[in-house]
Amino acid sequence: MGPLSARLLMQRGRPKSDRLGKIRSLDLSGLKLHSEHLDPKLLSRLKQLQELDLSNNQLETLPANLGLSHLRILRCANNQLGDVTAFCQFPQLEELSLEGNPFLTVNDNLKVSFLLPKLRKVNGKDASSTSSQVENLNRELTSRVTAHWEKFMASLSPEEKAEKAQADFVRSAIRDVRYGPESLSEFTQWRVQMISEELVASGGTQVHEADIPERSPKATVTQESRASSVALKRPDDVPLNLSPKKRVCTSPLAQVEGSPVASDSSQPALKLEPLHFLQCHSKNNNPQDLKTQLWACAFEPAWEEGHAGATSQTVATCGGEAVCVIDCQTGIVLHKYKTPGEEFFSVAWTALTVVTQAGHKKRWSVLAAAGLRGQVRLLHVRAGFCCGVIRAHKRAIATLCFSPTHETHLFTASYDKRIILWDIGVPNHDYEFQASQLLTLDTTSTPLRVCPVASCPDAYLLAGCESGCCCWDVRLDQPQKRRVCEVEFVFSEGSEVSGRRVDGLAFVNEDVVASKGNSFGTICLWSWSQTWVSRGSQSTVAVVVLARLQWSPTELAYFSLSTCPDKGIVLCGDEEGNVWIYDVRHILMQQPPLPAALQAPTQILKWPQPRALGQTVTKTMVNTVVANPTFTYLTALTDSNIVAIWKRH
């Protein structure tokens, strides 16, 4: 379906007329419309429209300026809507249909009730009970925010009662004011932000209106102020599109060294163009923040019906109190999810098939994020909110990993020296998860990286730990639900124990493992199958090394390596801001014995200090670098709060 036309509107409108201004009812259902097809300039000519049917389309949002101020009935069932704040432009709306939108939750129902004072029916049901619930919540939240205002202002000296201090109040209210069940926290925090911003704007003159019901004329804010207040979906979980000042496109920095250093002339240098440097994790969006530590990134699983080889260009990054979801091509931050007081260390994606209330099957990307608090947050990315929290560990979670064969199975590895396998389950109709614990794996030191064995992911799990590389039997048909390490791998023959940290671990193909940390200046490629065959009944086994790759001689730790198995690529950053790229296909194809000499990288990428950000970065370490499966986009994270995105040509 292309853009709407006046002719189509007149064909589908009632009563029949050759003038758009006379149409009172319009049926646009089942036209496969996308959001961009709703032309505000055209639709605003429907001056008398009272009933609009947009059901059974593919709308993700509604434009904010449709100009349909007389609309009384709106049907939007069976779309892909993820936000309801645009409905505030229909102040006369009495009936609304939203069933079959898989990304809407009970919080959105409450928002709709708040935004539309004249609403009588939602999804064919009376809206009065929801309206009463919203009024009660709003009255209590207004009272609590007011009390917080008085306490906050009393603590300030006269010279501190300035604009900055009042902005601090909004942040403190969002952080500290809580009321109602956890399942409604999205709505309550959304209202807390609005109420606190209204208090700041009025200088506290509205503090005595807390007891007036929300829908009475005296307490209801004007539609214009509501429209401005609800421009953001969440106070803490904001889908943030960074302005050009915050999202620096790096054409001035395109003079980047791509240094091919491999001696093998059959391995030419890859052509990688820097697209963007971003500071999207800055605390309070402060461009001066060069201290927030970025820890991990992961590309969204690529999935298009009928196109199994689809390329993902969406990457999730975590660091500080935020998780960001970024479109690599444009550099736009599609979503930003924040948890004040948290420090996120790891993210992992899975793709679930969910069935909507209308019986439709939808593919749904879920992002798991975890860190300092030991909790896993399951994020509904397209809708921009948290739909489940797993209180997984009592100490911080170092890393996460979904099973490649079971989309709901999630491994969490913690500083409590445990790895736990969870089944997060499939969300219910309110898009809430109920996770269950399947296995507990005990470690002798902190697990830093976890990796299901590529050839038998349902049977064995590898983990790189502070004291070495370990393996567990994770078969669920075995009776023990708590298990100890079955095998420890060492990286030098004749050694009884490794005693060396393994802080990098990934499979290059179904058999070959890349690991780092067991010796200075090298990345080790070793064979899982040959090592496992040689095990016998031993609990400590020397790995069968296939090759060693030359890497930085630094003694610093926790530089995470990654691989592109389909492309035979190994990637790793270093302490100087370099990205080491190894095309190891020629190594994988060689017959043993392989050369004992260190294999040089195919290429080392360097880039200048990103001065376009307005800062001089004296020290930049690339601690994480990840590429999507087709090696089209590469994302690197630095210790100076910079996300770098590259594209291969």
XYZ file of C-alpha atoms in Angstrom:
649
model
C 0.000 0.000 0.000
C 1.326 3.423 -0.968
C 0.410 6.830 0.449
C -3.272 7.576 0.899
C -5.054 9.616 -1.757
C -8.094 11.885 -1.637
C -9.807 9.573 -4.104
C -9.362 6.550 -1.827
C -10.683 8.481 1.178
C -13.788 9.505 -0.750
C -14.320 5.892 -1.912
C -14.100 4.555 1.644
C -15.794 7.447 3.401
C -19.404 7.872 4.506
C -21.567 9.636 3.575
C -20.551 9.538 -0.054
C -19.248 12.919 -1.082
C -16.853 14.578 -3.477
C -15.574 16.744 -0.638
C -13.365 15.398 2.178
C -14.752 17.953 4.592
C -18.171 16.273 4.559
C -17.008 12.726 5.452
C -18.050 11.609 8.951
C -16.992 7.910 8.915
C -13.919 6.412 7.236
C -12.888 2.736 6.901
C -9.148 2.266 6.218
C -8.917 -1.264 7.636
C -6.963 -4.083 5.993
C -4.890 -1.889 3.662
C -1.458 -2.920 5.024
C -0.867 0.687 6.036
C 2.383 1.691 7.738
C 2.698 4.747 9.952
C 4.299 6.816 7.200
C 1.232 6.261 4.988
C -0.918 8.408 7.297
C -0.400 11.814 5.699
C -1.394 14.510 8.261
C -1.782 17.133 5.539
C -4.363 14.976 3.746
C -6.190 13.625 6.807
C -6.492 17.066 8.394
C -8.918 17.954 5.588
C -11.458 15.578 7.194
C -12.903 18.395 9.303
C -16.106 16.534 10.277
C -14.680 13.025 10.758
C -16.088 11.332 13.859
C -15.362 7.623 13.233
C -12.111 6.121 11.890
C -11.236 2.424 11.411
C -7.493 1.653 11.107
C -7.759 -2.011 12.134
C -5.747 -4.849 10.585
C -2.874 -2.730 9.315
C 0.835 -2.527 10.231
C 0.911 0.735 12.173
C 3.647 1.104 14.802
C 2.604 4.593 15.887
C 0.228 7.393 14.932
C 1.531 10.746 13.651
C 1.124 13.383 16.334
C -0.626 16.004 14.178
C -3.472 14.316 12.287
C -5.816 17.214 12.998
C -8.876 15.035 13.724
C -10.073 16.991 16.746
C -13.732 15.869 16.382
C -12.977 12.138 16.342
C -15.250 10.155 18.709
C -14.641 6.510 17.648
C -11.221 5.055 16.723
C -10.464 1.418 15.881
C -6.784 0.385 15.804
C -7.066 -3.361 16.483
C -4.475 -5.816 15.130
C -1.619 -3.427 14.420
C 1.927 -3.115 15.823
C 1.354 -0.097 18.074
C 3.937 0.322 20.812
C 3.000 3.744 22.198
C -0.343 5.376 23.049
C 0.738 8.908 23.887
C -0.224 10.177 20.412
C -3.909 9.561 21.284
C -3.896 12.776 23.329
C -4.586 14.632 20.059
C -8.174 13.244 20.071
C -9.746 15.042 23.081
C -13.329 14.101 22.102
C -12.650 10.346 21.768
C -15.344 8.181 23.396
C -14.635 4.679 22.035
C -11.253 3.084 21.319
C -10.291 -0.398 20.094
C -6.700 -1.598 20.642
C -6.906 -5.400 20.928
C -4.369 -7.437 18.990
C -1.488 -4.976 19.425
C 1.163 -7.270 20.958
C 3.357 -4.477 22.300
C 0.720 -2.766 24.450
C 0.283 -3.634 28.129
C -1.924 -2.775 31.073
C 0.243 0.320 31.616
C -0.820 1.598 28.200
C -4.480 1.079 29.107
C -3.965 3.342 32.116
C -2.212 5.945 29.987
C -5.109 5.926 27.510
C -7.570 6.475 30.339
C -5.540 9.394 31.651
C -5.035 11.033 28.261
C -8.672 10.794 27.099
C -11.071 12.275 29.703
C -14.219 11.518 27.652
C -13.405 7.862 26.956
C -16.345 5.541 27.712
C -15.351 2.240 26.070
C -12.023 0.495 25.456
C -12.048 -2.717 23.414
C -15.831 -2.794 23.701
C -15.795 -2.716 27.512
C -16.839 -0.005 29.910
C -13.854 2.192 30.816
C -15.181 3.527 34.130
C -13.307 1.050 36.352
C -9.989 1.861 34.680
C -10.819 5.545 34.970
C -11.389 5.172 38.719
C -8.117 3.279 39.100
C -6.264 6.036 37.248
C -7.853 8.729 39.417
C -6.873 6.909 42.616
C -3.326 6.344 41.403
C -3.034 9.919 40.235
C -4.352 11.349 43.519
C -1.866 9.307 45.564
C 1.047 10.053 43.229
C 0.265 13.772 43.262
C 0.210 13.714 47.057
C 3.513 11.853 47.243
C 5.252 14.063 44.684
C 3.968 17.146 46.508
C 5.379 15.858 49.798
C 8.650 15.072 48.074
C 8.720 18.643 46.653
C 8.239 20.220 50.082
C 10.934 18.044 51.622
C 13.303 18.652 48.717
C 12.863 22.442 48.693
C 13.194 22.649 52.490
C 16.624 21.046 52.231
C 17.942 23.749 49.872
C 19.516 27.032 50.820
C 18.069 30.178 49.142
C 20.933 30.395 46.678
C 20.405 26.738 45.678
C 16.748 27.210 44.745
C 17.582 27.745 41.106
C 16.712 26.121 37.812
C 19.351 23.418 38.175
C 18.113 22.476 41.638
C 14.563 22.173 40.329
C 15.760 19.932 37.499
C 17.426 17.823 40.172
C 14.030 17.573 41.859
C 12.462 15.951 38.790
C 15.204 13.324 38.715
C 14.944 12.657 42.435
C 11.138 12.311 42.230
C 11.405 9.772 39.422
C 13.974 7.859 41.462
C 12.329 7.991 44.891
C 8.535 8.266 44.529
C 6.983 4.793 44.313
C 3.413 3.595 44.641
C 1.361 0.626 43.501
C 2.333 -2.823 42.164
C 5.488 -3.460 40.152
C 3.378 -4.341 37.100
C 2.129 -0.721 36.972
C 5.512 0.900 37.549
C 5.772 2.109 33.949
C 2.548 4.119 34.293
C 3.296 5.417 37.799
C 6.805 6.600 36.913
C 5.451 8.202 33.731
C 2.954 10.167 35.840
C 5.544 11.015 38.489
C 7.663 12.678 35.822
C 4.695 14.667 34.494
C 3.535 15.771 37.954
C 7.035 16.781 39.063
C 7.626 18.737 35.842
C 4.302 20.560 36.349
C 5.295 21.430 39.905
C 8.636 22.802 38.772
C 6.994 24.806 35.961
C 4.474 26.346 38.362
C 6.984 26.975 41.118
C 5.009 24.682 43.423
C 1.709 26.591 43.115
C -0.203 23.415 42.185
C 0.740 21.528 45.343
C -2.677 21.905 46.951
C -4.598 20.387 44.035
C -3.567 16.851 44.899
C -6.911 15.857 46.372
C -9.001 17.006 43.411
C -10.008 14.081 41.144
C -7.936 13.964 37.978
C -10.923 14.419 35.665
C -12.425 17.480 37.337
C -11.914 20.682 35.320
C -9.780 22.364 38.005
C -7.192 19.607 38.250
C -7.014 18.475 34.632
C -4.123 20.090 32.836
C -4.805 21.511 29.409
C -4.562 19.240 26.394
C -1.638 21.280 25.098
C 0.418 20.816 28.271
C -0.391 17.103 28.303
C 0.753 16.752 24.736
C 4.117 18.310 25.593
C 4.466 16.349 28.833
C 3.902 12.964 27.219
C 6.319 13.371 24.347
C 8.523 10.764 26.064
C 7.153 7.283 26.605
C 8.953 6.590 29.876
C 10.852 8.646 32.430
C 13.588 6.089 32.996
C 13.214 3.966 29.864
C 13.272 6.663 27.227
C 13.368 5.806 23.507
C 16.062 8.383 22.850
C 16.839 9.745 19.400
C 20.007 11.708 19.950
C 20.288 15.142 18.452
C 23.077 15.779 15.915
C 25.171 17.271 18.724
C 24.967 14.036 20.671
C 25.139 11.746 17.625
C 28.272 12.723 15.781
C 28.645 11.392 12.267
C 32.313 11.004 11.590
C 32.970 12.008 8.041
C 35.811 14.293 9.263
C 37.378 11.231 10.894
C 37.272 9.046 7.808
C 41.056 9.113 7.476
C 41.468 5.933 9.450
C 44.386 3.607 9.316
C 43.522 0.131 8.170
C 46.852 -1.594 8.476
C 47.153 -4.990 6.823
C 49.960 -6.774 8.578
C 49.450 -10.403 7.629
C 52.313 -11.944 5.742
C 49.917 -14.098 3.727
C 49.147 -12.090 0.578
C 45.943 -14.091 0.089
C 44.431 -12.230 3.053
C 43.830 -8.685 1.775
C 42.914 -5.843 4.081
C 39.186 -5.431 4.676
C 37.608 -2.116 3.732
C 35.885 -0.733 6.823
C 34.437 2.761 6.911
C 33.751 4.514 10.231
C 30.110 5.617 10.311
C 29.451 7.003 13.796
C 30.971 7.818 17.166
C 28.251 8.062 19.839
C 28.096 9.098 23.492
C 24.645 7.670 24.105
C 25.468 6.306 27.589
C 26.528 9.650 29.055
C 25.178 10.280 32.518
C 22.347 12.840 32.316
C 23.150 13.091 28.586
C 26.193 15.167 29.489
C 28.644 15.367 26.537
C 31.461 16.014 29.042
C 31.040 12.490 30.463
C 34.067 10.459 29.382
C 34.090 8.192 32.434
C 31.030 5.959 32.037
C 32.403 2.485 31.377
C 30.870 0.535 28.477
C 30.925 -3.223 28.914
C 29.125 -5.281 26.292
C 27.229 -5.190 23.009
C 25.236 -7.693 20.950
C 23.500 -7.630 17.584
C 19.793 -8.354 17.364
C 19.029 -11.738 15.743
C 18.237 -11.195 12.075
C 14.906 -12.661 11.073
C 12.659 -11.968 8.136
C 9.977 -14.348 7.017
C 11.267 -16.208 3.980
C 14.737 -14.630 4.326
C 16.788 -16.720 6.722
C 19.995 -14.871 5.801
C 18.699 -11.420 6.660
C 21.275 -8.961 7.956
C 20.843 -7.394 11.369
C 21.927 -3.773 11.688
C 20.492 -3.237 15.185
C 22.926 -3.493 18.084
C 22.373 -3.280 21.841
C 25.058 -1.727 24.040
C 25.276 -1.499 27.814
C 27.216 0.608 30.264
C 26.489 2.680 33.331
C 22.781 2.725 34.165
C 21.653 2.468 30.527
C 21.034 -0.027 27.768
C 20.871 1.475 24.266
C 19.518 -0.032 21.057
C 21.180 1.551 18.024
C 20.562 1.434 14.285
C 24.072 1.043 12.872
C 23.342 2.544 9.474
C 21.866 5.818 10.715
C 23.514 5.996 14.140
C 20.105 6.720 15.677
C 19.489 5.452 19.204
C 16.155 3.702 18.726
C 15.564 3.026 22.414
C 17.284 3.843 25.675
C 16.387 1.943 28.815
C 17.677 3.264 32.161
C 17.669 1.879 35.681
C 19.027 4.447 38.156
C 21.611 2.907 40.474
C 22.245 -0.073 38.189
C 25.446 -0.704 36.246
C 24.808 -2.979 33.288
C 27.576 -5.451 32.435
C 26.000 -7.714 29.809
C 23.251 -7.954 27.193
C 21.924 -10.902 25.181
C 19.162 -11.271 22.580
C 16.620 -13.946 21.837
C 13.692 -14.074 19.407
C 10.382 -15.551 20.609
C 7.246 -16.482 18.718
C 4.279 -15.157 20.690
C 0.561 -15.544 20.052
C -1.576 -12.429 20.479
C -5.029 -12.329 22.013
C -6.417 -12.312 18.480
C -4.562 -15.577 17.755
C -1.903 -14.032 15.524
C 1.689 -15.300 15.690
C 4.313 -12.567 16.040
C 8.093 -12.707 16.066
C 9.273 -10.761 19.080
C 12.867 -9.763 19.930
C 13.620 -9.814 23.655
C 16.745 -8.257 25.117
C 18.102 -9.498 28.455
C 20.280 -7.069 30.407
C 22.026 -7.594 33.755
C 24.773 -6.225 35.940
C 25.659 -4.975 39.389
C 22.350 -5.736 41.131
C 22.289 -9.416 40.157
C 18.954 -8.984 38.363
C 18.086 -9.832 34.784
C 15.748 -7.384 33.089
C 13.823 -8.679 30.078
C 13.211 -5.734 27.779
C 10.439 -5.465 25.214
C 12.598 -3.518 22.799
C 10.075 -2.253 20.265
C 7.761 -0.968 22.992
C 10.639 0.308 25.130
C 9.789 -1.124 28.541
C 10.794 -3.875 30.954
C 8.336 -6.767 30.974
C 10.068 -9.006 33.503
C 12.742 -9.052 36.197
C 14.559 -12.214 37.296
C 16.236 -11.888 40.689
C 18.897 -14.299 39.580
C 21.880 -13.838 41.923
C 22.804 -12.132 45.176
C 25.927 -10.681 43.615
C 26.665 -8.981 40.295
C 26.101 -10.806 37.009
C 29.189 -10.815 34.801
C 27.697 -12.182 31.589
C 24.561 -13.565 29.924
C 24.044 -16.054 27.112
C 20.931 -17.504 25.458
C 20.934 -21.096 24.225
C 21.258 -21.299 20.416
C 18.722 -24.152 20.302
C 16.155 -23.215 22.983
C 14.990 -19.628 22.566
C 13.757 -19.362 26.166
C 16.855 -20.837 27.877
C 19.186 -18.252 29.426
C 22.533 -18.746 31.210
C 23.519 -16.182 33.858
C 27.077 -16.146 35.259
C 27.737 -14.284 38.502
C 30.424 -13.125 40.887
C 28.807 -15.473 43.415
C 30.715 -18.222 41.502
C 27.576 -19.757 40.055
C 26.158 -20.165 36.580
C 22.383 -20.681 36.476
C 20.301 -21.920 33.558
C 16.842 -20.330 33.429
C 13.784 -20.934 31.328
C 12.286 -17.457 30.908
C 9.139 -18.950 29.364
C 6.793 -17.323 26.861
C 5.056 -14.104 27.970
C 1.349 -14.124 28.821
C -1.275 -11.846 27.287
C -0.041 -8.983 29.480
C 3.470 -9.666 28.148
C 4.818 -10.671 31.543
C 7.398 -13.425 32.044
C 7.466 -16.145 34.683
C 10.988 -17.575 34.742
C 11.945 -20.937 36.256
C 15.361 -22.221 37.326
C 16.580 -25.369 35.559
C 20.217 -25.895 36.649
C 22.868 -24.461 38.959
C 26.536 -24.872 37.989
C 29.154 -24.240 40.675
C 32.492 -22.654 39.765
C 35.689 -22.290 41.765
C 36.223 -18.698 40.574
C 34.256 -15.926 38.889
C 32.932 -16.924 35.445
C 33.693 -14.181 32.920
C 32.419 -15.654 29.625
C 30.005 -18.512 28.908
C 29.628 -20.346 25.628
C 27.486 -23.414 24.749
C 29.574 -25.940 22.812
C 28.703 -25.315 19.153
C 28.439 -28.965 18.083
C 26.380 -30.047 21.127
C 24.892 -26.923 22.785
C 22.289 -28.911 24.733
C 24.951 -31.136 26.287
C 27.949 -29.016 27.330
C 28.740 -25.456 28.388
C 32.185 -23.821 28.353
C 33.090 -20.950 30.643
C 36.145 -18.745 30.782
C 36.824 -18.019 34.463
C 39.296 -16.128 36.616
C 41.195 -19.369 37.226
C 40.901 -20.997 33.811
C 38.534 -22.638 31.324
C 35.913 -25.097 32.598
C 33.193 -27.306 31.157
C 29.861 -28.571 32.565
C 27.377 -31.212 31.527
C 24.108 -29.287 31.045
C 21.887 -32.104 29.770
C 18.448 -31.680 31.290
C 17.662 -35.401 31.239
C 20.221 -35.928 34.027
C 18.836 -36.006 37.608
C 21.226 -33.594 39.351
C 20.025 -29.999 39.301
C 23.231 -28.709 40.877
C 26.529 -29.659 39.279
C 30.250 -29.046 39.617
C 32.769 -28.515 36.852
C 33.304 -31.732 34.902
C 36.507 -30.831 33.051
C 39.121 -28.098 33.374
C 41.106 -27.239 30.251
C 44.742 -26.156 30.394
C 46.793 -24.554 27.649
C 50.280 -25.996 28.081
C 51.065 -29.672 28.024
C 52.331 -31.197 31.256
C 50.738 -28.482 33.369
C 48.539 -29.752 36.182
C 46.515 -26.577 36.539
C 46.163 -23.596 34.281
C 46.109 -20.936 36.981
C 45.451 -18.368 34.256
C 42.432 -16.177 33.691
C 40.430 -16.856 30.508
C 38.599 -13.632 29.703
C 37.808 -14.299 26.040
C 35.939 -17.324 24.669
C 33.974 -17.988 21.461
C 33.531 -20.675 18.800
C 34.956 -19.908 15.342
C 33.061 -22.817 13.782
C 31.410 -25.966 15.130
C 34.732 -27.333 16.373
C 37.335 -24.581 16.764
C 37.385 -22.445 19.919
C 39.100 -19.063 20.226
C 40.213 -18.204 23.770
C 42.302 -15.429 25.283
C 44.004 -14.702 28.583
C 45.873 -17.915 29.174
C 49.147 -16.428 27.877
C 50.346 -12.898 27.188
C 50.101 -11.509 23.670
C 48.262 -14.416 22.062
C 44.828 -15.705 21.178
C 44.621 -19.486 21.118
C 42.684 -21.524 18.531
C 42.004 -25.057 19.730
C 39.913 -28.053 18.731
C 36.978 -29.036 20.937
C 36.528 -32.463 19.351
C 40.193 -33.474 19.476
C 40.512 -32.226 23.042
C 37.362 -34.047 24.152
C 38.406 -37.329 22.522
C 41.745 -37.197 24.373
C 40.035 -36.600 27.703
C 39.301 -40.160 28.787
C 38.298 -40.026 32.452
C 40.569 -37.124 33.354
C 39.245 -34.029 35.074
C 42.090 -31.848 33.765
C 42.853 -31.935 30.053
C 45.382 -30.087 27.882
C 43.710 -28.507 24.868
C 44.757 -29.524 21.358
C 46.108 -26.234 20.022
C 45.647 -25.586 16.305
C 47.210 -22.128 16.084
C 48.153 -19.101 18.132
C 47.271 -15.615 16.948
C 49.503 -12.637 17.673
C 47.761 -10.033 19.846
C 48.751 -7.088 22.060
C 51.399 -7.902 24.708
C 49.450 -5.952 27.341
C 49.133 -7.319 30.867
C 45.704 -5.701 31.232
C 42.732 -8.043 31.311
C 39.046 -8.197 30.337
C 39.308 -7.447 26.637
C 36.520 -9.550 25.208
C 37.037 -11.336 21.887
C 34.245 -12.262 19.479
C 33.830 -14.232 16.260
C 31.801 -14.332 13.034
C 31.559 -18.095 12.540
C 30.062 -17.911 9.034
C 32.945 -15.705 7.896
C 35.828 -17.271 9.821
C 36.597 -13.962 11.557
C 38.048 -13.372 15.050
C 37.923 -9.873 16.577
C 39.510 -8.294 19.641
C 40.253 -4.776 20.902
C 43.283 -3.637 22.883
C 44.533 -1.019 25.329
C 45.633 1.418 22.588
C 42.249 1.767 20.874
C 43.042 -0.745 18.128
C 40.734 -3.389 16.681
C 42.560 -6.599 15.745
C 40.904 -8.538 12.911
C 41.866 -12.106 12.011
C 40.556 -13.914 8.942
C 41.354 -17.489 10.014
C 39.690 -19.413 7.189
C 43.059 -20.381 5.745
C 44.086 -21.719 9.170
C 40.887 -23.738 9.527
C 41.399 -25.344 6.115
C 45.012 -26.403 6.724
C 45.832 -29.990 7.604
C 47.804 -30.645 10.821
C 50.470 -30.146 11.891
C 50.011 -26.393 11.630
C 52.907 -23.895 11.834
C 54.010 -23.242 15.404
C 54.780 -19.567 14.746
C 52.347 -16.896 15.844
C 49.862 -15.985 13.127
C 49.736 -12.235 12.436
C 46.396 -10.425 12.265
C 44.888 -9.799 8.854
C 44.350 -6.176 9.786
C 44.625 -3.739 12.680
C 42.113 -0.912 12.641
C 42.991 2.398 14.263
C 41.176 5.696 14.359
C 42.078 9.196 15.580
C 40.836 10.460 18.887
C 37.221 11.487 18.222
C 37.795 15.216 18.609
C 34.521 15.910 16.816
C 32.850 15.065 20.100
C 34.382 18.208 21.547
C 36.658 16.273 23.907
C 40.282 15.248 24.039
C 40.447 11.606 25.046
C 43.858 10.929 26.520
C 43.322 7.195 26.872
C 41.027 4.912 24.893
C 40.795 1.168 25.357
C 38.596 -0.917 23.079
C 37.407 -3.509 25.571
C 34.651 -5.032 23.407
C 34.243 -5.391 19.656
C 31.407 -7.322 17.976
C 30.299 -7.699 14.350
C 26.983 -8.918 12.984
C 26.979 -12.443 11.469
C 27.520 -11.217 7.906
C 30.362 -8.933 9.031
C 28.606 -5.920 7.511
C 28.664 -3.783 10.667
C 31.219 -3.698 13.468
C 30.628 -2.090 16.867
C 33.430 -1.274 19.296
C 33.100 -0.026 22.889
C 35.726 2.037 24.690
C 36.464 2.777 28.313
C 35.913 6.496 27.596
C 32.165 6.221 26.936
C 32.319 6.054 23.141
C 30.451 3.621 20.884
C 32.160 3.344 17.490
C 30.325 1.874 14.487
C 32.004 0.758 11.252
C 30.644 -0.593 7.973
C 32.413 -2.998 5.631
C 32.447 -2.343 1.900
